[in-house]
Coordinates of C-alpha atoms and ligand atoms in Angstrom, one line a residue:
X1 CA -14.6 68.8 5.5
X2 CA -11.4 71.1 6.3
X3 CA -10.0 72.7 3.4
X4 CA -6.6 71.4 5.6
X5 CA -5.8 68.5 7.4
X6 CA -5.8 70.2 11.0
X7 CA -3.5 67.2 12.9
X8 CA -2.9 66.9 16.7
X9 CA 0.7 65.5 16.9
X10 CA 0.1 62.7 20.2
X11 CA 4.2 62.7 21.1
X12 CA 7.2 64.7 19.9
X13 CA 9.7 62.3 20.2
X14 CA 11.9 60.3 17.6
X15 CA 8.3 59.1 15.2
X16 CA 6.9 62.9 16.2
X17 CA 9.8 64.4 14.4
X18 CA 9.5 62.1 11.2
X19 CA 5.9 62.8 11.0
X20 CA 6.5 66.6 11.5
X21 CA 9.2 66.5 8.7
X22 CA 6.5 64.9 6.5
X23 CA 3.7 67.2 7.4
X24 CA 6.2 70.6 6.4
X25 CA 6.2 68.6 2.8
X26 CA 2.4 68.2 2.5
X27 CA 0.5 71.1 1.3
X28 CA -3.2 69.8 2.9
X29 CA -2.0 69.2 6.2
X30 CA -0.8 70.8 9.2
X31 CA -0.1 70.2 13.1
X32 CA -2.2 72.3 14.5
X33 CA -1.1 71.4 18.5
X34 CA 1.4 68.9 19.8
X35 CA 0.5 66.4 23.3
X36 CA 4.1 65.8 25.4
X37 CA 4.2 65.8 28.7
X38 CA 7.8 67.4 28.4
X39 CA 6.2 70.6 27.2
X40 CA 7.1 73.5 24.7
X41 CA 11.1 72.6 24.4
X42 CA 9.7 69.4 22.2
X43 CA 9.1 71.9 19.6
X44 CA 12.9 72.5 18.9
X45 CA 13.2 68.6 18.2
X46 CA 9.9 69.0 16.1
X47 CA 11.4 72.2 14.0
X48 CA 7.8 73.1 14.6
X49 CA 6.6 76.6 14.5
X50 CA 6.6 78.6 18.4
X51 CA 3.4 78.8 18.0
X52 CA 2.2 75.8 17.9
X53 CA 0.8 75.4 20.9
X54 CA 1.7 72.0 23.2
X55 CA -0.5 70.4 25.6
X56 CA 0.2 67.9 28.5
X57 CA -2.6 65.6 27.6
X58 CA -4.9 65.1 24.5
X59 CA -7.8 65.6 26.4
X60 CA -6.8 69.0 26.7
X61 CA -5.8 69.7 23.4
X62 CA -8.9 68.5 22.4
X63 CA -10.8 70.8 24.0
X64 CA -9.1 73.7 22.7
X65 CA -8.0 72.7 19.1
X66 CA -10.1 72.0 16.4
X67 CA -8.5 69.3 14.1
X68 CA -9.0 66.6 12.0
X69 CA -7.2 64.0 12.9
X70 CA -5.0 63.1 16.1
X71 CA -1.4 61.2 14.7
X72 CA 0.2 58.7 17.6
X73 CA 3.3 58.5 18.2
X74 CA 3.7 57.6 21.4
X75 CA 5.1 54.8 23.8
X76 CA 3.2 51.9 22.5
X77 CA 1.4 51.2 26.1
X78 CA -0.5 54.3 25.1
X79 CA -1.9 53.7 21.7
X80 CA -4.8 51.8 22.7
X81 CA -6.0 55.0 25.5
X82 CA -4.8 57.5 23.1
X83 CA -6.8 56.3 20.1
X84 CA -10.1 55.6 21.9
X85 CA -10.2 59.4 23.7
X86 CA -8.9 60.6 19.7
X87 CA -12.3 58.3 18.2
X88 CA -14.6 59.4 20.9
X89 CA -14.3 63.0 20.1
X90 CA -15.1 62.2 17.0
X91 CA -11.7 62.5 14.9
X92 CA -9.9 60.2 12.9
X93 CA -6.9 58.3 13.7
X94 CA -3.3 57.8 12.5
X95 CA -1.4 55.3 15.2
X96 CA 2.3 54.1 14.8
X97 CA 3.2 50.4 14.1
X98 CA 2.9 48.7 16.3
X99 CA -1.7 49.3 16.8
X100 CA -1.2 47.9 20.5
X101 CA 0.6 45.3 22.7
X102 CA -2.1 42.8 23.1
X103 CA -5.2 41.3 20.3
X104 CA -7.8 42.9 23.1
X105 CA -6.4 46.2 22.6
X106 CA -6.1 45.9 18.7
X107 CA -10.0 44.7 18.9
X108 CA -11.1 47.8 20.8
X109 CA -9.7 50.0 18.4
X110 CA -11.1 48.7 15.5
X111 CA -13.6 48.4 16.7
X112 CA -14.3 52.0 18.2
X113 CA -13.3 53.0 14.7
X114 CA -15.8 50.9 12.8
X115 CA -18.3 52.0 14.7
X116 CA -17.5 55.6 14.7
X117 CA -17.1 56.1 11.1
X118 CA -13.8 57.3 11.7
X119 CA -10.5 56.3 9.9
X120 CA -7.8 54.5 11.7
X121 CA -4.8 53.9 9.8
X122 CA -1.5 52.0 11.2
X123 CA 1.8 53.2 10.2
X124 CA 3.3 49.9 9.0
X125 CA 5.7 52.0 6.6
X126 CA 7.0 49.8 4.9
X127 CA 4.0 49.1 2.9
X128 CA 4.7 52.2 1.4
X129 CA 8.5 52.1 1.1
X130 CA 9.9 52.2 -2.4
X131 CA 11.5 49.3 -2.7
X132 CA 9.2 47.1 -1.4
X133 CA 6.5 48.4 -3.5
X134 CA 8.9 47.0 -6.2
X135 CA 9.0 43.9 -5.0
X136 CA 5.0 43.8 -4.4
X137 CA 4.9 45.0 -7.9
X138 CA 7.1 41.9 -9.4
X139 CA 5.1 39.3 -7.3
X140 CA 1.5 40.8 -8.2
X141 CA 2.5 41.3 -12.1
X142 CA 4.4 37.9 -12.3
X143 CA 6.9 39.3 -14.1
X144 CA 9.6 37.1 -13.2
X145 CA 7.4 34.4 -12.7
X146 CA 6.3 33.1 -9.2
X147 CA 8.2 33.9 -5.9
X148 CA 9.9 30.9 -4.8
X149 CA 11.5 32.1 -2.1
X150 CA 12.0 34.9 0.0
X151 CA 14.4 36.3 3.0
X152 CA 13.8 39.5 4.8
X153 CA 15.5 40.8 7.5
X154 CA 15.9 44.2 10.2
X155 CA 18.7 44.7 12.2
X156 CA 20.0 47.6 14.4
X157 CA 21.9 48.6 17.6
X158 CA 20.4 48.0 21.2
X159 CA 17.9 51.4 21.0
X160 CA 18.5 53.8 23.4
X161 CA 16.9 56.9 22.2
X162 CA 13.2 56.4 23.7
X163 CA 12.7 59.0 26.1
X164 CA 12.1 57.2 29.6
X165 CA 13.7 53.9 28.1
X166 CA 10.3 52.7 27.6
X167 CA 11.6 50.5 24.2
X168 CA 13.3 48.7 26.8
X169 CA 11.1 47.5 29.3
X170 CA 8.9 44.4 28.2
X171 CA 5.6 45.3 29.8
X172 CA 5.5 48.4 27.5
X173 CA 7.0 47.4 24.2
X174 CA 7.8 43.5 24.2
X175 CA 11.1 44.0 22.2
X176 CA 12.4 43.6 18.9
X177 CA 9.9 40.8 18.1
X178 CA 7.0 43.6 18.0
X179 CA 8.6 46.7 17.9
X180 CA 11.3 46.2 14.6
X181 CA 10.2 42.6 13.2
X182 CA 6.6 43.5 12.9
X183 CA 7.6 45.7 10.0
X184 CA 8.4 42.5 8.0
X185 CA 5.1 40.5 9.2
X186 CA 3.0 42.9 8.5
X187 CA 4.5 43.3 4.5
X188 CA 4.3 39.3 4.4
X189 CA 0.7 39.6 5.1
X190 CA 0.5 42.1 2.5
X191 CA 2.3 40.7 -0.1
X192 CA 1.1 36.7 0.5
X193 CA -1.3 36.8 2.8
X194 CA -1.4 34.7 6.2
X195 CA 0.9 31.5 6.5
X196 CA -0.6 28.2 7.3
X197 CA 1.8 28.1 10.6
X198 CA 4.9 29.8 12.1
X199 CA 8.0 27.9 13.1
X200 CA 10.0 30.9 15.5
X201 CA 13.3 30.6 17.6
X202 CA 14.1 33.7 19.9
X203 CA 16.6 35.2 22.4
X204 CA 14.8 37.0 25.2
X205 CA 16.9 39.1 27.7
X206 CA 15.6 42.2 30.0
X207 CA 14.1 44.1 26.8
X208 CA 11.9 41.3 25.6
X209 CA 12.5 39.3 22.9
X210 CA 15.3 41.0 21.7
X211 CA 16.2 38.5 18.7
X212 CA 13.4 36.7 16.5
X213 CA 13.6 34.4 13.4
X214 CA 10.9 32.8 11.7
X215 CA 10.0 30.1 9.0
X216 CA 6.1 31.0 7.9
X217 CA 4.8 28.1 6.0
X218 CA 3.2 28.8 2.6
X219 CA 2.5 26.2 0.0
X220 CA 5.5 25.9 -2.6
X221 CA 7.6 28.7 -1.0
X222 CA 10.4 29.1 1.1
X223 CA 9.8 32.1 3.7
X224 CA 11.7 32.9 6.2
X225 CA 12.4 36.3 8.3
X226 CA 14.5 38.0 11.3
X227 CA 14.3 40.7 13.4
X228 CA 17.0 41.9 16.2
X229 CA 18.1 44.7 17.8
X230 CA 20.9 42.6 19.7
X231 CA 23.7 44.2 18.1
X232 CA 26.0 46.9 19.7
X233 CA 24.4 50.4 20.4
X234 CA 26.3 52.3 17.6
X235 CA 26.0 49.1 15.3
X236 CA 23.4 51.3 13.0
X237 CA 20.4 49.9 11.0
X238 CA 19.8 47.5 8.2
X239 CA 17.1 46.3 6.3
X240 CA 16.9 44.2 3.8
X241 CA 14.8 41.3 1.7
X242 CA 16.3 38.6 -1.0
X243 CA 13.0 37.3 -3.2
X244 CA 13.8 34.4 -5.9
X245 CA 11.9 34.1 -8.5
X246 CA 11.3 31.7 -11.3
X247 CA 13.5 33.8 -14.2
X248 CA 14.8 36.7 -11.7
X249 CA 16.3 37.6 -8.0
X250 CA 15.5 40.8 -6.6
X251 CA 17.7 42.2 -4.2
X252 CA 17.6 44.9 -1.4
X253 CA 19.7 46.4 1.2
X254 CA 19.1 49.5 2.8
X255 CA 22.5 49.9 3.7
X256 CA 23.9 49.8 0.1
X257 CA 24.7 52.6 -2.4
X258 CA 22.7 50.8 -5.3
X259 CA 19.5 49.8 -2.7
X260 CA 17.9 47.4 -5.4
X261 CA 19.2 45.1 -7.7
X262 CA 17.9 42.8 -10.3
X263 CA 19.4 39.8 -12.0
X264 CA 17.1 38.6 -14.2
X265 CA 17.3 36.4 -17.8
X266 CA 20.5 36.5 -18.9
X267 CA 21.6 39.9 -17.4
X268 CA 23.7 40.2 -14.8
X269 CA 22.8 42.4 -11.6
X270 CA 21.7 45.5 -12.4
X271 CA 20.6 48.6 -10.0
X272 CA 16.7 49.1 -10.2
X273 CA 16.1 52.6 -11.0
X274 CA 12.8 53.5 -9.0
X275 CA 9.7 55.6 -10.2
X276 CA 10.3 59.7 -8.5
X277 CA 7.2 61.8 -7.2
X278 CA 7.1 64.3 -10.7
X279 CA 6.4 67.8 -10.4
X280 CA 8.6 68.9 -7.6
X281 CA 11.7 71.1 -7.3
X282 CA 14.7 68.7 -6.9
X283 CA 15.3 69.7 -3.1
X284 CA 11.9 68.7 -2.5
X285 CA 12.1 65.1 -4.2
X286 CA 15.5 64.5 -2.7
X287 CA 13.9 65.2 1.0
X288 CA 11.0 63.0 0.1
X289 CA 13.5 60.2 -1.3
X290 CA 15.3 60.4 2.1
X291 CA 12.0 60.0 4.3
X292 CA 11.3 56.7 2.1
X293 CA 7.9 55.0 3.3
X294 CA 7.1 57.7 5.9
X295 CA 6.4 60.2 3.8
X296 CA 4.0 58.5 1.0
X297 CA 2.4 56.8 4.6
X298 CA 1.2 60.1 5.5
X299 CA 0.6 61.9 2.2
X300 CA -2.2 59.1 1.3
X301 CA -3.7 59.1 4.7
X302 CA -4.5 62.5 4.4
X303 CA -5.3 62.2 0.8
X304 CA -7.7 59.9 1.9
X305 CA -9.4 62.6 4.5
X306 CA -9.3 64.8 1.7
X307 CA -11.4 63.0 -0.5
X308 CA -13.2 61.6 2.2
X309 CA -12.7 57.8 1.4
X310 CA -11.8 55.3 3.5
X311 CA -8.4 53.8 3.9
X312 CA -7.4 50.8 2.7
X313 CA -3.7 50.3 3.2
X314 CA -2.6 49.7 6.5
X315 CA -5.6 49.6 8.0
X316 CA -6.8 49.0 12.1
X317 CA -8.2 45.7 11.2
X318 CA -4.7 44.3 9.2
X319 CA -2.6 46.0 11.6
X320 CA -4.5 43.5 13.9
X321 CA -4.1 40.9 12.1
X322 CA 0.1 41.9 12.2
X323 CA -0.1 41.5 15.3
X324 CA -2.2 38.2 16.0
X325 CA 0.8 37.1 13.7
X326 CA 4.1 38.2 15.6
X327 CA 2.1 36.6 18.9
X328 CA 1.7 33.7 17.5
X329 CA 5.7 33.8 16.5
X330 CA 7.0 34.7 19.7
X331 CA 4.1 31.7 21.1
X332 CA 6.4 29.7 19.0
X333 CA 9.7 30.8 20.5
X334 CA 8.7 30.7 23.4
X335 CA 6.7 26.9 23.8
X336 CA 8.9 25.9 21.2
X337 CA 6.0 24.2 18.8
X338 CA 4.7 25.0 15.3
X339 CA 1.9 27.7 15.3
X340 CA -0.9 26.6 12.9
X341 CA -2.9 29.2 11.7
X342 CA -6.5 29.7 10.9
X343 CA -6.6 31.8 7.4
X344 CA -8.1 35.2 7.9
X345 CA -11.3 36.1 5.5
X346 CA -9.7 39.3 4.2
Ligands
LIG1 N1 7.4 53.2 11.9 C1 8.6 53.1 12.4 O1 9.6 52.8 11.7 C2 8.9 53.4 13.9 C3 10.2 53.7 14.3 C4 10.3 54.0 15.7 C5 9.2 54.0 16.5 N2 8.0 53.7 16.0 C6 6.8 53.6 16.9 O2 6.4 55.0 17.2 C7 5.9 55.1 18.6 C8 6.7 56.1 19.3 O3 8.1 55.8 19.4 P1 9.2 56.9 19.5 O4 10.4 56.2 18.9 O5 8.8 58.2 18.8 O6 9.4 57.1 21.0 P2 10.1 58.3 21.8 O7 10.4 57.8 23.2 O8 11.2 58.9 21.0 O9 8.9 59.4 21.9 C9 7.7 59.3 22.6 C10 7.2 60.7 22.9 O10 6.0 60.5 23.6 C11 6.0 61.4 24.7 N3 5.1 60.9 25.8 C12 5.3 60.0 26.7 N4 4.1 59.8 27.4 C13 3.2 60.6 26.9 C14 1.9 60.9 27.2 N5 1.2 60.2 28.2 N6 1.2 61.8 26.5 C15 1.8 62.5 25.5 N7 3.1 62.3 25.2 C16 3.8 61.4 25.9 C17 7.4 61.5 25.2 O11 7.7 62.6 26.0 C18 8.1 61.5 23.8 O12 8.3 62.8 23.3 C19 6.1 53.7 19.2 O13 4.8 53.0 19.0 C20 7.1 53.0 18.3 O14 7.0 51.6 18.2 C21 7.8 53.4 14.7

């Protein structure tokens, strides 16, 4: 065991820079080499230290650097290579949403994982993001009773930060349906577990499916969701859920200045006021409050290499099983038919 988290940064791009904001906050971790084909000048983008040093290919920065943990963030097409080479040399594994583009490539890294004894987490963020902690929080508890229904939805401008456009070429990212509407599969999952079937209509155009909006079929629920990045380029982003409950509606939109509301009994709406990481300098809360999910995704994975237990949130295997569920959505759009599903065990 390290006394730090040593972690390879795989990519210094848009995600690389989030994570390396994240990993400045942490005291037990630290990015002990960065792997970008574009060299040292990803550092700037990374406010990473000069010293750090930056490799064209993991391989190589494996052999040099002795780390923990290698942390993906690259083009999706990559995660599944990146990952394996990352589990064979015996370290543990932190991948960005989406794990892979196809089930085959989730299923090999789970199970290289498994059968390493390493740790592979999936940064499905949102999992971890304040607000919909909340909203996990009033389903489990029952508080307002039972979820009748729920909306979620993610929206943003036509992306065109990736560097090499790769978000918009199908074969390596398969649009919005995987890339931006998995974030609100994969907290369905989490919150109600699988659907009995999926009902989907989609837009496709050259990036993919670029536009996707799903009914999922639960017993005595309405659940419904949408994800598009169809909207002009400087549009901006928005996400946002609307659950019903028995005695209670909770209400979020990223985009708002009061982000979560409540209306419950015979109150009317009222801003949620949400719990604050204690024992920090204001500065230091207020940067955490602006990275939202990313930061408390990456504080307990290395929490969990610190104490040396396994991860359970966001793991390989359920970010599989996000997956197996936005194919069978955009199965949907595309043949037009109801997607039954058989339950998963977990
Ligand atoms: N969790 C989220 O909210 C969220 C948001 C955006 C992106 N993502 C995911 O993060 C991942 C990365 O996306 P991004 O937005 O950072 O992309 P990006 O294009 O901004 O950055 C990718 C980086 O990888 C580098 N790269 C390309 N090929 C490489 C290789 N062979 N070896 C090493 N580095 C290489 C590029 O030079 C670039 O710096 C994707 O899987 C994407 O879906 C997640």
């Amino acid at each position: 065991m390290f006394a730090m988290q040593q972690i390879v940064l795989a990519g210094g791009g848009c995600m690389g820079a989030m994570h390396a904001k994240v990993y400045r906050l942490l005291p037990d971790a630290c990015i002990a080499a960065v792997v970008d084909p574009r060299g040292e000048r990803v550092l700037e983008g990374l406010c990473a230290d000069a010293n750090v040093p930056v490799f064209p290919d993991l391989a190589a920065a494996l052999e040099r650097v002795e780390c923990s943990a290698v942390d993906i963030c690259l083009p999706t097409d990559l995660h599944r290579e990146t990952a394996l080479l990352a589990l064979a040399a015996g370290k543990h594994v932190f991948c960005e949403k989406p794990i892979a583009l196809t089930r085959e490539d989730a299923a090999a890294m789970t199970a290289a994982a498994q059968s390493a004894g390493l740790q592979m987490m999936v940064g499905h963020c949102i999992r971890f993001w304040p607000e919909y902690l909340e909203l996990k929080r009033a389903v489990d508890s029952g508080e307002y009773g039972r979820l009748v229904s729920l909306s979620m939805d993610r929206r943003t401008g036509r992306p065109g930060y990736s560097i090499g456009n790769w978000v918009n070429r199908p074969e390596r990212c398969l649009g919005a349906a995987l890339d931006l509407h998995i974030h609100d599969t994969d907290f369905l999952l989490h919150l109600l577990g699988c659907p009995e079937a999926v009902v989907s209509q989609g837009l496709r155009d050259e990036t993919g499916w670029s536009s996707i909006s799903t009914q999922y079929v639960y017993a005595q629920r309405i659940v419904v969701a949408e994800g598009a990045w169809n909207y002009p380029e400087k549009w901006g982003f928005q996400m946002r859920f609307h659950a019903v409950f028995e005695r209670g509606v909770l209400e979020f939109d990223s985009s708002a200045k009061d982000t979560l509301m409540l209306t419950a009994g015979d109150s009317s709406a009222a801003a949620v006021r949400l719990p604050e990481p204690s024992g920090m300098s204001p500065a230091v809360r207020e940067q955490i409050a602006s990275l939202g999910g990313y930061y408390h995704e990456l504080d307990y994975f290395v929490d969990c290499l610190e104490r040396g237990e396994p991860v359970a949130i966001s793991t390989g295997a359920q970010a599989a099983e996000s997956l197996a569920l936005v194919l069978a959505e955009i199965e949907s759009a595309a043949s037009g038919k109801i997607i039954t599903l058989k339950k998963s065990s977990s």
